[in-house]
Amino acid sequence: MLDYSYLVLHLPRGTSRDMARRILTEHAEYGDWELDRLRLYPDGRRDVRLRRKIIRVSRTM
């Protein structure tokens, strides 16, 4: 079974679409995060939930 760690970002309503894209792209490229859920509210704010796999290392000795 896969385990994930989650990161929640709250982007205020003044954040442009281009700036939101840049923020999410940086998290994806440098932190190996992937988009799990995006919620866009009528007033323009966004709640973004990112996830990444937790890699468990087992002993070999």
PDB file of C-alpha atoms in Angstrom:
ATOM      1  CA  MET A   1       0.000   0.000   0.000  1.00  0.00           C
ATOM      2  CA  LEU A   2       1.283   3.448  -0.858  1.00  0.00           C
ATOM      3  CA  ASP A   3       1.609   6.122   1.759  1.00  0.00           C
ATOM      4  CA  TYR A   4       1.509   9.785   0.878  1.00  0.00           C
ATOM      5  CA  SER A   5       2.479  12.989   2.618  1.00  0.00           C
ATOM      6  CA  TYR A   6       0.298  16.016   1.938  1.00  0.00           C
ATOM      7  CA  LEU A   7       0.924  19.738   1.650  1.00  0.00           C
ATOM      8  CA  VAL A   8      -1.939  22.224   1.688  1.00  0.00           C
ATOM      9  CA  LEU A   9      -1.481  25.628   0.059  1.00  0.00           C
ATOM     10  CA  HIS A  10      -3.928  28.497   0.477  1.00  0.00           C
ATOM     11  CA  LEU A  11      -3.636  31.003  -2.369  1.00  0.00           C
ATOM     12  CA  PRO A  12      -5.387  34.329  -1.731  1.00  0.00           C
ATOM     13  CA  ARG A  13      -7.889  35.795  -4.139  1.00  0.00           C
ATOM     14  CA  GLY A  14      -5.439  38.317  -5.587  1.00  0.00           C
ATOM     15  CA  THR A  15      -3.167  35.567  -6.907  1.00  0.00           C
ATOM     16  CA  SER A  16      -3.157  35.493 -10.696  1.00  0.00           C
ATOM     17  CA  ARG A  17      -3.530  32.275 -12.636  1.00  0.00           C
ATOM     18  CA  ASP A  18       0.038  32.645 -13.929  1.00  0.00           C
ATOM     19  CA  MET A  19       1.456  33.069 -10.416  1.00  0.00           C
ATOM     20  CA  ALA A  20      -0.506  30.046  -9.144  1.00  0.00           C
ATOM     21  CA  ARG A  21       0.884  28.009 -12.041  1.00  0.00           C
ATOM     22  CA  ARG A  22       4.442  29.087 -11.189  1.00  0.00           C
ATOM     23  CA  ILE A  23       4.019  28.157  -7.520  1.00  0.00           C
ATOM     24  CA  LEU A  24       2.634  24.728  -8.354  1.00  0.00           C
ATOM     25  CA  THR A  25       5.285  24.110 -11.023  1.00  0.00           C
ATOM     26  CA  GLU A  26       8.099  24.868  -8.576  1.00  0.00           C
ATOM     27  CA  HIS A  27       6.651  22.504  -5.989  1.00  0.00           C
ATOM     28  CA  ALA A  28       6.314  19.788  -8.632  1.00  0.00           C
ATOM     29  CA  GLU A  29       9.812  20.202 -10.076  1.00  0.00           C
ATOM     30  CA  TYR A  30      11.853  20.703  -6.923  1.00  0.00           C
ATOM     31  CA  GLY A  31       9.802  18.897  -4.290  1.00  0.00           C
ATOM     32  CA  ASP A  32       8.358  16.009  -6.344  1.00  0.00           C
ATOM     33  CA  TRP A  33       4.803  17.031  -5.383  1.00  0.00           C
ATOM     34  CA  GLU A  34       1.800  16.182  -7.540  1.00  0.00           C
ATOM     35  CA  LEU A  35      -1.610  17.807  -7.569  1.00  0.00           C
ATOM     36  CA  ASP A  36      -4.171  15.919  -5.509  1.00  0.00           C
ATOM     37  CA  ARG A  37      -7.018  18.420  -5.236  1.00  0.00           C
ATOM     38  CA  LEU A  38      -7.686  22.018  -6.232  1.00  0.00           C
ATOM     39  CA  ARG A  39     -10.659  23.944  -4.942  1.00  0.00           C
ATOM     40  CA  LEU A  40     -11.522  27.302  -6.491  1.00  0.00           C
ATOM     41  CA  TYR A  41     -13.941  29.437  -4.509  1.00  0.00           C
ATOM     42  CA  PRO A  42     -16.355  31.998  -6.027  1.00  0.00           C
ATOM     43  CA  ASP A  43     -14.404  34.884  -4.468  1.00  0.00           C
ATOM     44  CA  GLY A  44     -11.222  33.779  -6.307  1.00  0.00           C
ATOM     45  CA  ARG A  45      -9.198  32.135  -3.549  1.00  0.00           C
ATOM     46  CA  ARG A  46      -7.766  28.678  -4.099  1.00  0.00           C
ATOM     47  CA  ASP A  47      -7.070  25.776  -1.768  1.00  0.00           C
ATOM     48  CA  VAL A  48      -4.573  23.346  -3.246  1.00  0.00           C
ATOM     49  CA  ARG A  49      -3.649  19.950  -1.827  1.00  0.00           C
ATOM     50  CA  LEU A  50      -0.433  18.392  -3.105  1.00  0.00           C
ATOM     51  CA  ARG A  51       0.835  14.906  -2.359  1.00  0.00           C
ATOM     52  CA  ARG A  52       3.996  12.864  -2.754  1.00  0.00           C
ATOM     53  CA  LYS A  53       4.862   9.268  -2.074  1.00  0.00           C
ATOM     54  CA  ILE A  54       6.605   8.338   1.142  1.00  0.00           C
ATOM     55  CA  ILE A  55       9.444   6.000   0.283  1.00  0.00           C
ATOM     56  CA  ARG A  56      10.020   3.416   2.974  1.00  0.00           C
ATOM     57  CA  VAL A  57      13.406   1.752   2.944  1.00  0.00           C
ATOM     58  CA  SER A  58      13.637  -1.778   4.240  1.00  0.00           C
ATOM     59  CA  ARG A  59      16.805  -3.246   5.661  1.00  0.00           C
ATOM     60  CA  THR A  60      18.611  -5.724   3.449  1.00  0.00           C
ATOM     61  CA  MET A  61      20.955  -7.185   6.087  1.00  0.00           C
TER      62      MET A  61
END
